[in-house]
mmCIF file of C-alpha atoms and ligand atoms in Angstrom:
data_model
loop_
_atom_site.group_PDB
_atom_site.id
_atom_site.type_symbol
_atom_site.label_atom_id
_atom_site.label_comp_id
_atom_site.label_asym_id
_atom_site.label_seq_id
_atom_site.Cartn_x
_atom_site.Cartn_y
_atom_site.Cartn_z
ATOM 1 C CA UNK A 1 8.284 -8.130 46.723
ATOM 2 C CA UNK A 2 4.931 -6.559 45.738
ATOM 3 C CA UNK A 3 6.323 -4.222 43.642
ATOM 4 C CA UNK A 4 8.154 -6.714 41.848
ATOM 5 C CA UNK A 5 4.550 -8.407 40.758
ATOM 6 C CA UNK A 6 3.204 -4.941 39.952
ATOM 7 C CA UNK A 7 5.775 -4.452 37.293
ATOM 8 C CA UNK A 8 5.237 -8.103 36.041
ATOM 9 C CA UNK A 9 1.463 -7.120 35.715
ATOM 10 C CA UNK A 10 1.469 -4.159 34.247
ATOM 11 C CA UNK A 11 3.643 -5.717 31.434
ATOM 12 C CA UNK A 12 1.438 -7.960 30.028
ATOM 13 C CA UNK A 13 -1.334 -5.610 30.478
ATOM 14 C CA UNK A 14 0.326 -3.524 28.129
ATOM 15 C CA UNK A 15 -2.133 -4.692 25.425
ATOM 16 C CA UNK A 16 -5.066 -3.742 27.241
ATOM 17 C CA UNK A 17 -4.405 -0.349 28.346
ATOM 18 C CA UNK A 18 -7.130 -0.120 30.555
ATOM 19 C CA UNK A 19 -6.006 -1.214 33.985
ATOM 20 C CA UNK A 20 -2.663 0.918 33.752
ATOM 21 C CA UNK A 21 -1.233 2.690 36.559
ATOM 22 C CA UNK A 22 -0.505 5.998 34.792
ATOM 23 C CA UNK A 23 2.846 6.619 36.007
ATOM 24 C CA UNK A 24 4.712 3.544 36.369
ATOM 25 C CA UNK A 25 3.747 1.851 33.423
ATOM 26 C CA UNK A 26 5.115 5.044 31.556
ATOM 27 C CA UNK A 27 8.395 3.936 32.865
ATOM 28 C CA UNK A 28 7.871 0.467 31.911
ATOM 29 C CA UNK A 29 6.550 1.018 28.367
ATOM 30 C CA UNK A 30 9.577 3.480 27.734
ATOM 31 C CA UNK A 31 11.806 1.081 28.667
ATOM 32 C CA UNK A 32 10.472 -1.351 26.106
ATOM 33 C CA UNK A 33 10.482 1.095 23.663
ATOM 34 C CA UNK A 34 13.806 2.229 24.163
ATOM 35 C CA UNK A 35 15.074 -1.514 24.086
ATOM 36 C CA UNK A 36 12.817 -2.227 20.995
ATOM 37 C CA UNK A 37 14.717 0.899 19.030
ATOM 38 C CA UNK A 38 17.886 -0.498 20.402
ATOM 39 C CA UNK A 39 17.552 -4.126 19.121
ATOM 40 C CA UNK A 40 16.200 -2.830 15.635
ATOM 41 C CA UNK A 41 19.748 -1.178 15.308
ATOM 42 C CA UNK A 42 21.654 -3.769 15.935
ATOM 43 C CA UNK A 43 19.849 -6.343 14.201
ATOM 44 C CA UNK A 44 18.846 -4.095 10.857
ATOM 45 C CA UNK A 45 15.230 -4.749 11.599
ATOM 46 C CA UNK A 46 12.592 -2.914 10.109
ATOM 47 C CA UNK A 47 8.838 -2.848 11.800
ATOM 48 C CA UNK A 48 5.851 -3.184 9.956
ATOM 49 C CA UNK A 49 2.547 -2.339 11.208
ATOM 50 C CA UNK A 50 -0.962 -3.362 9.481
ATOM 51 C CA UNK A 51 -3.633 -0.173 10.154
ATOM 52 C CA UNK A 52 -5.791 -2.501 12.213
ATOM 53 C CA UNK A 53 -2.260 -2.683 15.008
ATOM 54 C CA UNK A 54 -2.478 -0.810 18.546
ATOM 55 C CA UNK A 55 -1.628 2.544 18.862
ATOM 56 C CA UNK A 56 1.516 1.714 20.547
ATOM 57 C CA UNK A 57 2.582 -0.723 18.143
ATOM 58 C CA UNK A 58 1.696 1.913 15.160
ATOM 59 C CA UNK A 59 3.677 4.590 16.865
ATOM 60 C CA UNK A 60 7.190 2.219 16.995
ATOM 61 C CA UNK A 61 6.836 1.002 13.407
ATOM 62 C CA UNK A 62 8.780 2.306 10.294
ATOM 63 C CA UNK A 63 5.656 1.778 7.896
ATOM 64 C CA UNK A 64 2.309 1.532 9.109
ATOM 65 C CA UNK A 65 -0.441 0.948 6.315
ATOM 66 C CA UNK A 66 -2.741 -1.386 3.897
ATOM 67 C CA UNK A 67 -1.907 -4.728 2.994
ATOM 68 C CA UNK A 68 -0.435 -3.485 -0.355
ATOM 69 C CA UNK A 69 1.810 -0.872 0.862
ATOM 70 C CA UNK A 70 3.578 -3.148 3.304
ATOM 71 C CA UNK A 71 3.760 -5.472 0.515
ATOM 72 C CA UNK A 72 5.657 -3.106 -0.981
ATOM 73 C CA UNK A 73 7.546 -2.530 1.687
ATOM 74 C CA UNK A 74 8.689 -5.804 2.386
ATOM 75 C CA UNK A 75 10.022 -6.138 -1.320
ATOM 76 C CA UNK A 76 11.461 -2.769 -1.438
ATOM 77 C CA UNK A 77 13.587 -2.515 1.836
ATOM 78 C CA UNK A 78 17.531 -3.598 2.517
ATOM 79 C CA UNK A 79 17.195 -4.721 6.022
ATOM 80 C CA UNK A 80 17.989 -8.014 7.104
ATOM 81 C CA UNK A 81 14.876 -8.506 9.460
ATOM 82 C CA UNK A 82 11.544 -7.727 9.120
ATOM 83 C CA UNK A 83 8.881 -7.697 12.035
ATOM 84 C CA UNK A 84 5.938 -8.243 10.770
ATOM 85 C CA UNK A 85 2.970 -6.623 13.347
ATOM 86 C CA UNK A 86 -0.137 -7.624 11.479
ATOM 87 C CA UNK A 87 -1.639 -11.349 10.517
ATOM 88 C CA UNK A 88 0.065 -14.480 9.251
ATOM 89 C CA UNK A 89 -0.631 -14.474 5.858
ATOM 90 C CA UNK A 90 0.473 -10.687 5.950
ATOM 91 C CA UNK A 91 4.136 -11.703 7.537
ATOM 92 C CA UNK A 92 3.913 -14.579 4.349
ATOM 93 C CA UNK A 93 3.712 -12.630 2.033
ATOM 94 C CA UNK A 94 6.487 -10.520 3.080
ATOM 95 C CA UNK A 95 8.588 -13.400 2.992
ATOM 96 C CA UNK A 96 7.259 -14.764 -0.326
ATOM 97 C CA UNK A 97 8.814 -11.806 -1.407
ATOM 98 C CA UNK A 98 11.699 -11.126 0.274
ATOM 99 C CA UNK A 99 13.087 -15.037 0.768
ATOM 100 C CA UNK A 100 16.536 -13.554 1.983
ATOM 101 C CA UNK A 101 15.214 -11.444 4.596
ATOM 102 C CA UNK A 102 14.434 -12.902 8.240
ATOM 103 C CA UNK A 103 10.373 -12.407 9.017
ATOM 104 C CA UNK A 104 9.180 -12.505 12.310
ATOM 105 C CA UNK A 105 5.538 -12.610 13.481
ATOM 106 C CA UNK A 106 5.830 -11.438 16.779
ATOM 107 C CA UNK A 107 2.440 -13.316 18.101
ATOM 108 C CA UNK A 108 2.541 -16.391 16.886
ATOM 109 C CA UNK A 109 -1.041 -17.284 16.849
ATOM 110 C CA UNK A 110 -2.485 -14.540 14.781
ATOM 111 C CA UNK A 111 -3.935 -15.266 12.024
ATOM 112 C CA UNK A 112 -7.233 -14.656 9.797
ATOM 113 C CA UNK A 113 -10.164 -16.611 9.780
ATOM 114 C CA UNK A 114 -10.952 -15.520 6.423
ATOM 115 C CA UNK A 115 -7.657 -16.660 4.905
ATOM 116 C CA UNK A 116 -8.711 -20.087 6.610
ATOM 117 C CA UNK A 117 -12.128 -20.185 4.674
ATOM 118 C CA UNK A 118 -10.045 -21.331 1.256
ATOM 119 C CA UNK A 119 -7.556 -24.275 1.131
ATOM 120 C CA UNK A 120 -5.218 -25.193 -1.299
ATOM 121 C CA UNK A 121 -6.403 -28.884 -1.505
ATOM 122 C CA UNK A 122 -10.371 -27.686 -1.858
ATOM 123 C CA UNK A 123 -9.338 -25.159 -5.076
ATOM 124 C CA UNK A 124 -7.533 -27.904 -6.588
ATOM 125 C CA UNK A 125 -10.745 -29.806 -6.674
ATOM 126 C CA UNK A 126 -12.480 -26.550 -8.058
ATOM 127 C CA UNK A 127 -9.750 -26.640 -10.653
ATOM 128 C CA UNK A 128 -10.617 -29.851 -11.911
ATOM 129 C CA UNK A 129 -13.881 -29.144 -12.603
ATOM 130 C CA UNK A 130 -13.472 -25.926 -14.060
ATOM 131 C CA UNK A 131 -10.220 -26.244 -15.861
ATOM 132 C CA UNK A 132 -10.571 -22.999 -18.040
ATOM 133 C CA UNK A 133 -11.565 -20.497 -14.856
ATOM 134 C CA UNK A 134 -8.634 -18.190 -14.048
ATOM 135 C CA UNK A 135 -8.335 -17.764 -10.155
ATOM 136 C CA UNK A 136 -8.131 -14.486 -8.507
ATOM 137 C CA UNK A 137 -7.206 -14.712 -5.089
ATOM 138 C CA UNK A 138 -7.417 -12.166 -2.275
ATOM 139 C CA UNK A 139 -4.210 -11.868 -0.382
ATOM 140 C CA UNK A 140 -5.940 -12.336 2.865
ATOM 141 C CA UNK A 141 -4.935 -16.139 2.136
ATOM 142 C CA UNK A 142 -2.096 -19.094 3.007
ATOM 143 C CA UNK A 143 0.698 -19.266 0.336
ATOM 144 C CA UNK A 144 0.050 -22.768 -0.312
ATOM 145 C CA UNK A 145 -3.684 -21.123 -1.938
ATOM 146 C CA UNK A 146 -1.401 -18.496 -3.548
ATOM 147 C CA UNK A 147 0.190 -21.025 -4.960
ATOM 148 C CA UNK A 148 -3.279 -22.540 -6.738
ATOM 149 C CA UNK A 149 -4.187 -18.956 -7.942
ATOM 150 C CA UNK A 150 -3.301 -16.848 -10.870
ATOM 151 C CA UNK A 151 -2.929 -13.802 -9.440
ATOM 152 C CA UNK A 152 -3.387 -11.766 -6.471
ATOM 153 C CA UNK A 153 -5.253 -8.392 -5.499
ATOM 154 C CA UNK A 154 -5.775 -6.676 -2.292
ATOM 155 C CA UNK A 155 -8.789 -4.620 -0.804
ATOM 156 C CA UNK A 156 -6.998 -1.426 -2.860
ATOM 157 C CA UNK A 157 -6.226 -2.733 -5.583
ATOM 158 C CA UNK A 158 -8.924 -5.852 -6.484
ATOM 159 C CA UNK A 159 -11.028 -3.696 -8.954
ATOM 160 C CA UNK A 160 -7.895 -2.868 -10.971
ATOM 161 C CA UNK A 161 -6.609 -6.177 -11.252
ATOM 162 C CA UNK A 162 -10.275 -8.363 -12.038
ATOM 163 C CA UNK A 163 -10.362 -5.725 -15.054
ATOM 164 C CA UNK A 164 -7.280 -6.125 -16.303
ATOM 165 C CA UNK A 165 -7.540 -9.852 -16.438
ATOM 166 C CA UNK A 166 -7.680 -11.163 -19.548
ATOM 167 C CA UNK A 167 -10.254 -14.279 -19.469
ATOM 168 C CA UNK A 168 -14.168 -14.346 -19.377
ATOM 169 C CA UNK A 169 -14.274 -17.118 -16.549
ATOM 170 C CA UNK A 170 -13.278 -16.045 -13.099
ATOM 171 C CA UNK A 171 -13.198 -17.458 -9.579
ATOM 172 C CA UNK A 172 -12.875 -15.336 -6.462
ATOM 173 C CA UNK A 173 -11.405 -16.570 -3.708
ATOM 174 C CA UNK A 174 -11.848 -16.340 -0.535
ATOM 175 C CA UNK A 175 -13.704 -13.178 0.133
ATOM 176 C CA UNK A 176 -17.257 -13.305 -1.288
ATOM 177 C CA UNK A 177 -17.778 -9.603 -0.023
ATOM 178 C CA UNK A 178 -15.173 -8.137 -1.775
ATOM 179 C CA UNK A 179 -15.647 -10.358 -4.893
ATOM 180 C CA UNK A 180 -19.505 -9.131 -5.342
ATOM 181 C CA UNK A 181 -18.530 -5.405 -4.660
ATOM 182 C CA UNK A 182 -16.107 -6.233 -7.637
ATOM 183 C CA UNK A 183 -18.561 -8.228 -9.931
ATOM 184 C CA UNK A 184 -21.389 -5.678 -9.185
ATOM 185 C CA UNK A 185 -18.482 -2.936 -10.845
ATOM 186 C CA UNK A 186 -17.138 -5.512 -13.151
ATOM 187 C CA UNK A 187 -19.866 -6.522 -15.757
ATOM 188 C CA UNK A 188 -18.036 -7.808 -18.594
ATOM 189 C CA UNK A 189 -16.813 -11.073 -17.061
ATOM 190 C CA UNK A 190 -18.655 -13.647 -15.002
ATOM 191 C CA UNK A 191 -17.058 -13.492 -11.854
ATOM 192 C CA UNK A 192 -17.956 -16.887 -9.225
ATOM 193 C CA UNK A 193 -17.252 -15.634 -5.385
ATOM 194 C CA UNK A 194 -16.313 -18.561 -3.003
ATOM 195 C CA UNK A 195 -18.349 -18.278 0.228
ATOM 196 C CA UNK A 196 -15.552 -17.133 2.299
ATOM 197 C CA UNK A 197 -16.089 -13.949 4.698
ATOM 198 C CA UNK A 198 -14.336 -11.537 7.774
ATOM 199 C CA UNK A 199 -15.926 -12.437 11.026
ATOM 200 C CA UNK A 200 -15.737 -8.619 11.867
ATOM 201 C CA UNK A 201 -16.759 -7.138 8.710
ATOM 202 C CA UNK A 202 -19.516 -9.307 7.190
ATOM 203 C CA UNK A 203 -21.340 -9.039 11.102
ATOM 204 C CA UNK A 204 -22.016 -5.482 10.852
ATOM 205 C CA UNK A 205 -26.143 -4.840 9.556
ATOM 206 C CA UNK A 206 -27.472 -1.976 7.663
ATOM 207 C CA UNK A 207 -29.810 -1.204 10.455
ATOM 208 C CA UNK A 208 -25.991 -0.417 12.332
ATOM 209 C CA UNK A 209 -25.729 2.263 9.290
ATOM 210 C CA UNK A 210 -29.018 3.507 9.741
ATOM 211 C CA UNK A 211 -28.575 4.042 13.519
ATOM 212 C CA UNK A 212 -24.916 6.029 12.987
ATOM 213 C CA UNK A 213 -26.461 8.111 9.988
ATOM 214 C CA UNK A 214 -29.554 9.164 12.383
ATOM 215 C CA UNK A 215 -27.068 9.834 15.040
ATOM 216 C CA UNK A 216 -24.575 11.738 12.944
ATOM 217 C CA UNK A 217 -26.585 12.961 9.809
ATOM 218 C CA UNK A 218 -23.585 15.288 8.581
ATOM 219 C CA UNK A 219 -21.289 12.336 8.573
ATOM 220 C CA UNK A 220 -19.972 10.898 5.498
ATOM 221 C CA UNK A 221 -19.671 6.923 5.564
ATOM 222 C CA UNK A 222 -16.639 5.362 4.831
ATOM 223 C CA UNK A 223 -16.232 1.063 4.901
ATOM 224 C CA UNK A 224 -14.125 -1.114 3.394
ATOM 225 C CA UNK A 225 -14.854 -3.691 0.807
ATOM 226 C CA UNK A 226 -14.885 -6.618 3.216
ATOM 227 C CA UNK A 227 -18.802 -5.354 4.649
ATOM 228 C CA UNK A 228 -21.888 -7.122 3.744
ATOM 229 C CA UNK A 229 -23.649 -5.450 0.397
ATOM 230 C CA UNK A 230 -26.036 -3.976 2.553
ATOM 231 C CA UNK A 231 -23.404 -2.009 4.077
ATOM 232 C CA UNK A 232 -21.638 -1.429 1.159
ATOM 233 C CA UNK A 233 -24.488 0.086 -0.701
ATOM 234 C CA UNK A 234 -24.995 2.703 1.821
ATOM 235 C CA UNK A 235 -21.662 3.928 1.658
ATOM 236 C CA UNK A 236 -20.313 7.472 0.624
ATOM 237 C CA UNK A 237 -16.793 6.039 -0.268
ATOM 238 C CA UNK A 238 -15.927 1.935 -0.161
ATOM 239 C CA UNK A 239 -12.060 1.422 0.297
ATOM 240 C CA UNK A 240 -9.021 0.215 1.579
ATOM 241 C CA UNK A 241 -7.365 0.985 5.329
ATOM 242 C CA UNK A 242 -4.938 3.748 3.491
ATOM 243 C CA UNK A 243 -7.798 4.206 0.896
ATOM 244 C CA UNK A 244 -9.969 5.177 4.157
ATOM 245 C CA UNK A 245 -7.711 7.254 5.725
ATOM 246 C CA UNK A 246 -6.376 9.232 2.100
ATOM 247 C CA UNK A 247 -9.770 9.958 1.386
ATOM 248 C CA UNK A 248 -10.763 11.301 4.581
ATOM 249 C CA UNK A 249 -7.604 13.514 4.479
ATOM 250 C CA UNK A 250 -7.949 15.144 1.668
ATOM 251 C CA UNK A 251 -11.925 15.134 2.381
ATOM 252 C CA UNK A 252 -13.302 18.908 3.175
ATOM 253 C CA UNK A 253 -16.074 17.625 5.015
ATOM 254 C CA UNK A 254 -15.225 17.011 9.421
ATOM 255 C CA UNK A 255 -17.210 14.225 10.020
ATOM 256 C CA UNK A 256 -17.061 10.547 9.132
ATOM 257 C CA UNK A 257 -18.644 7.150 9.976
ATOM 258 C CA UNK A 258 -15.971 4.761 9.572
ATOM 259 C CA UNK A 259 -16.901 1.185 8.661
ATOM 260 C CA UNK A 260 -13.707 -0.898 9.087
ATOM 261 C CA UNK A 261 -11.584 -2.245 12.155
ATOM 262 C CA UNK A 262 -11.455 0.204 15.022
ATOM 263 C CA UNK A 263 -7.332 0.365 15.004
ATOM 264 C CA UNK A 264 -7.895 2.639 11.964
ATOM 265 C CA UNK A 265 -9.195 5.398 14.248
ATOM 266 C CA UNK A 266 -5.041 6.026 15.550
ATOM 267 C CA UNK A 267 -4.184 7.468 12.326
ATOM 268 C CA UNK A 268 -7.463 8.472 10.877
ATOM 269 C CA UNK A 269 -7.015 11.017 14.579
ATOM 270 C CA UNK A 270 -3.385 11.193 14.400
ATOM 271 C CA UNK A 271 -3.526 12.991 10.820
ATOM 272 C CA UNK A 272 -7.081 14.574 11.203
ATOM 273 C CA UNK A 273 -6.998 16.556 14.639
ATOM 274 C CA UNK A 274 -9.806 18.744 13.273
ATOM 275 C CA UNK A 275 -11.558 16.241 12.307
ATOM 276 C CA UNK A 276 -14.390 14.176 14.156
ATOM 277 C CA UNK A 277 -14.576 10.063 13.274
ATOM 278 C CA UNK A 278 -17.369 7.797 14.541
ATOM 279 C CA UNK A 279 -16.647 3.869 14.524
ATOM 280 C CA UNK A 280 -19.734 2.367 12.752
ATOM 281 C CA UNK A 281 -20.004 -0.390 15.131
ATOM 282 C CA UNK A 282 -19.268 -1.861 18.309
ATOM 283 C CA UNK A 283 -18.380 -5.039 16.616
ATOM 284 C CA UNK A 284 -15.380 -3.461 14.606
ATOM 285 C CA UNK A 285 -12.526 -5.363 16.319
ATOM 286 C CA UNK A 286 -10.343 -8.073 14.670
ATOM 287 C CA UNK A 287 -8.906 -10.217 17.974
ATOM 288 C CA UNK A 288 -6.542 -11.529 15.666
ATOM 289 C CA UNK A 289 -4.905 -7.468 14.902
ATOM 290 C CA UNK A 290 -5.172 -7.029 18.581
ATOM 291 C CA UNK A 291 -2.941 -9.736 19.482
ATOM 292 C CA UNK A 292 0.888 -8.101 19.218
ATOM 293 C CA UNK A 293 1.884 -5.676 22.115
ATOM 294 C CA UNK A 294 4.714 -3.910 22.671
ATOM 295 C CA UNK A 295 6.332 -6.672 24.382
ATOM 296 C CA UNK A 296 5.433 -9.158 21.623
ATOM 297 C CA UNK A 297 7.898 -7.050 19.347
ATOM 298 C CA UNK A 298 10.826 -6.732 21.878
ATOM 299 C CA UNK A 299 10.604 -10.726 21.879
ATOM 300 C CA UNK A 300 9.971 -10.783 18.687
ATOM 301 C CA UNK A 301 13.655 -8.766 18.248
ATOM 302 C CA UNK A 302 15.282 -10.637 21.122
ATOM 303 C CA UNK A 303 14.522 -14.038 20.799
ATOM 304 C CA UNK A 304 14.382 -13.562 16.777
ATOM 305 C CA UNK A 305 10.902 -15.548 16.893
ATOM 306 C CA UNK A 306 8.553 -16.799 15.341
ATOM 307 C CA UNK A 307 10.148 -17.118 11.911
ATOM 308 C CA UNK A 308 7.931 -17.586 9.275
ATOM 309 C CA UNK A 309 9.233 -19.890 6.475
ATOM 310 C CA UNK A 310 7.578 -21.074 3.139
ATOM 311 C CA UNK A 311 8.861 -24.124 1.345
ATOM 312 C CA UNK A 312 10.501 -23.180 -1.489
ATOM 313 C CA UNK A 313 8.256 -25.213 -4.239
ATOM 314 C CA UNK A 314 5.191 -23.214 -2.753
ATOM 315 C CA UNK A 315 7.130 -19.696 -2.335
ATOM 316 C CA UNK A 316 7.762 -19.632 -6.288
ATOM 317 C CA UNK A 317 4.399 -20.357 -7.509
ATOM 318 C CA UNK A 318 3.184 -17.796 -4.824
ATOM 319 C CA UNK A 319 5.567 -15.418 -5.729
ATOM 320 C CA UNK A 320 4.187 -15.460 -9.218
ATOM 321 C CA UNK A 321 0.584 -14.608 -8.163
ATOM 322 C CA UNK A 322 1.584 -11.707 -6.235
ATOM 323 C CA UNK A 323 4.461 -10.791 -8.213
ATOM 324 C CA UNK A 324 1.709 -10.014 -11.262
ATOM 325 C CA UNK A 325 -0.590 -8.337 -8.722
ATOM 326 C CA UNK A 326 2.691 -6.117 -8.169
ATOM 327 C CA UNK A 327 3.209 -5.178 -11.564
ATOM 328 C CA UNK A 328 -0.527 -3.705 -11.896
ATOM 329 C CA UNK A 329 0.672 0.160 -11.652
HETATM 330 P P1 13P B 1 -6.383 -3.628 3.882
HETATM 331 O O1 13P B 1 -5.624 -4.235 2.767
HETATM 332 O O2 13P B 1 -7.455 -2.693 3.418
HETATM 333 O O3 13P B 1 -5.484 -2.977 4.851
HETATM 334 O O4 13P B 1 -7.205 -4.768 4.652
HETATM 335 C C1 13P B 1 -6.658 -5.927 5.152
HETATM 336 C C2 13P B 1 -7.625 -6.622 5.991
HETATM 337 O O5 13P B 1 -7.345 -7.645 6.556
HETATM 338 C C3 13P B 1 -8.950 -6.067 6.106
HETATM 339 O O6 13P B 1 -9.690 -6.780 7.027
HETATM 340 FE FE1 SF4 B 2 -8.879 -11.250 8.634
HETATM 341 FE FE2 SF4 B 2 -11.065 -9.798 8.982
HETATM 342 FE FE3 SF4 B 2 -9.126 -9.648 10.773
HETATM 343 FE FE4 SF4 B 2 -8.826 -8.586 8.330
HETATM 344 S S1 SF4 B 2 -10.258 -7.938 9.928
HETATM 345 S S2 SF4 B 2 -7.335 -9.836 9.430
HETATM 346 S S3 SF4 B 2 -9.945 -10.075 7.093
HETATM 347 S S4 SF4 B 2 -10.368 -11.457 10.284
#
């Protein structure tokens, strides 16, 4: 009898890691794993994992990376099912892009408060009044504000695609981080941020930088785009989550500050043994990335849930946003 609730226990702890039983859970989480390679056969499912996903979820996916290379992914594979272990607007994308494939968010509730910030109704009204602005939109946003937009960028790729844009007039939407480190790069084109912002990104203070540089003065600092310009500005390199970890790779130096969400550290260690990497801040943690366990993907599989679906009216105006961010080589 007791043993039975132990096991139920130390399933959904899974997430947490921290209260685990060494042992028995090993049997447990195998068993999951085993099942979750097992359903993905038979169901010609492919995994997906954002950088920002626990270790265990990053170590059963078939791609782990940025928001652009599973973007890619989703448009470039043949299976049937994807599982999409990141946010919602990530798993929406996928199936913007891949309408004939099955997507699956495996917790239902994730999402991104960022992507929230922006609606399509509210840049219709912007539209309005600024008829002759074109709209670049962040993909960290609902395809219904896809839909509004003119084309799409991610963290990687946003510098690329605001210079290749041919008007003078430009709204970014909804990350006002990311769209000032672009305008401050960008100085042929007047470039109007809306006030959106990541909770976990935009929190971290340059006092924070200070602190880690004093403690770790051979460190090189690397954040991503989505930091305050305080932060920013004090950075050795300013990047995506596969931007972050390539450059650290290849990097000679064996010590880095890293200024993005703390799931980055699995591969930034996985690839880097040698290496030492020092989380900028406490506050690093996106509760939305932290929300899919390993159980969350065998339902996910089993139960084929939750389906995402886009209306079709909204998925082809979407589709043309990203589908021009896509062509940017
Ligand atoms: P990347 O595209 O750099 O992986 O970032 C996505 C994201 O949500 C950052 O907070
Ligand atoms: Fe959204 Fe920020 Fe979480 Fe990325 S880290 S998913 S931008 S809340």
């Amino acid at each position: 009898m007791i043993v039975v609730n132990i096991s139920a226990i130390l399933v959904i702890d899974l997430k947490t890691d921290a209260n685990i039983i060494e042992g028995v859970i090993y049997m447990d989480k195998q068993k999951i794993i085993d099942e979750i390679i097992k359903l993905k056969r038979e169901k010609d499912a492919i995994i997906l994992a954002h950088n920002y996903q626990i270790p265990e979820v990053q170590e059963i996916a078939d791609v782990v990376g940025d928001s652009l290379a599973l973007s890619r992914a989703a448009s470039n594979v043949d299976n049937k099912m994807i599982v999409f272990c990141g946010v919602h607007f990530m798993a929406e994308s996928a199936k913007i892009l891949s309408p004939d494939k099955k997507v699956l968010l495996p917790a239902k509730d994730a999402g991104c408060p960022m992507a929230d910030m922006v609606t399509a109704e509210k840049l219709r009204e912007y539209k309005e009044k600024n008829p002759d602005t074109y709209i670049v939109c962040y993909v960290n946003s609902s395809a219904a504000v896809k839909a509004e937009c003119d084309i799409c960028c991610t963290s990687s790729n946003a510098l690329k695609v605001v210079s290749s844009v041919d008007a003078e007039k430009i709204l970014f939407v909804p990350d006002r981080n990311l769209g000032n480190y672009v305008k401050n790069k960008v100085k042929d084109k007047q470039i109007d941020l809306w006030p959106g912002f990541c909770i976990t990104h935009h929190r971290v203070k340059e006092s924070e930088v200070i602190k880690a540089k004093e403690a770790h003065p051979d460190a090189l600092v690397l954040v991503h785009p989505e930091c305050n310009e305080n932060v920013v500005k004090m950075a050795d390199f300013v990047g995506s989550t596969s931007q972050i970890i390539e450059f650290a790779t290849k990097s000679s130096s064996k010590k880095f500050i890293i200024g993005t969400e703390m799931g980055i550290l699995h591969q930034l260690r996985k690839l880097n043994p040698d290496k030492r990497f020092y989380l900028l801040s406490p506050g690093f943690i996106c509760a939305n990335m932290k929300k899919t366990g390993l159980n969350d993907v065998l339902n996910a599989l089993k139960y084929e849930r939750f389906e995402i679906t886009v209306p079709e009216d909204i998925r082809a105006k979407a589709l043309t946003s990203l589908q021009r961010m896509m062509d940017i080589k």
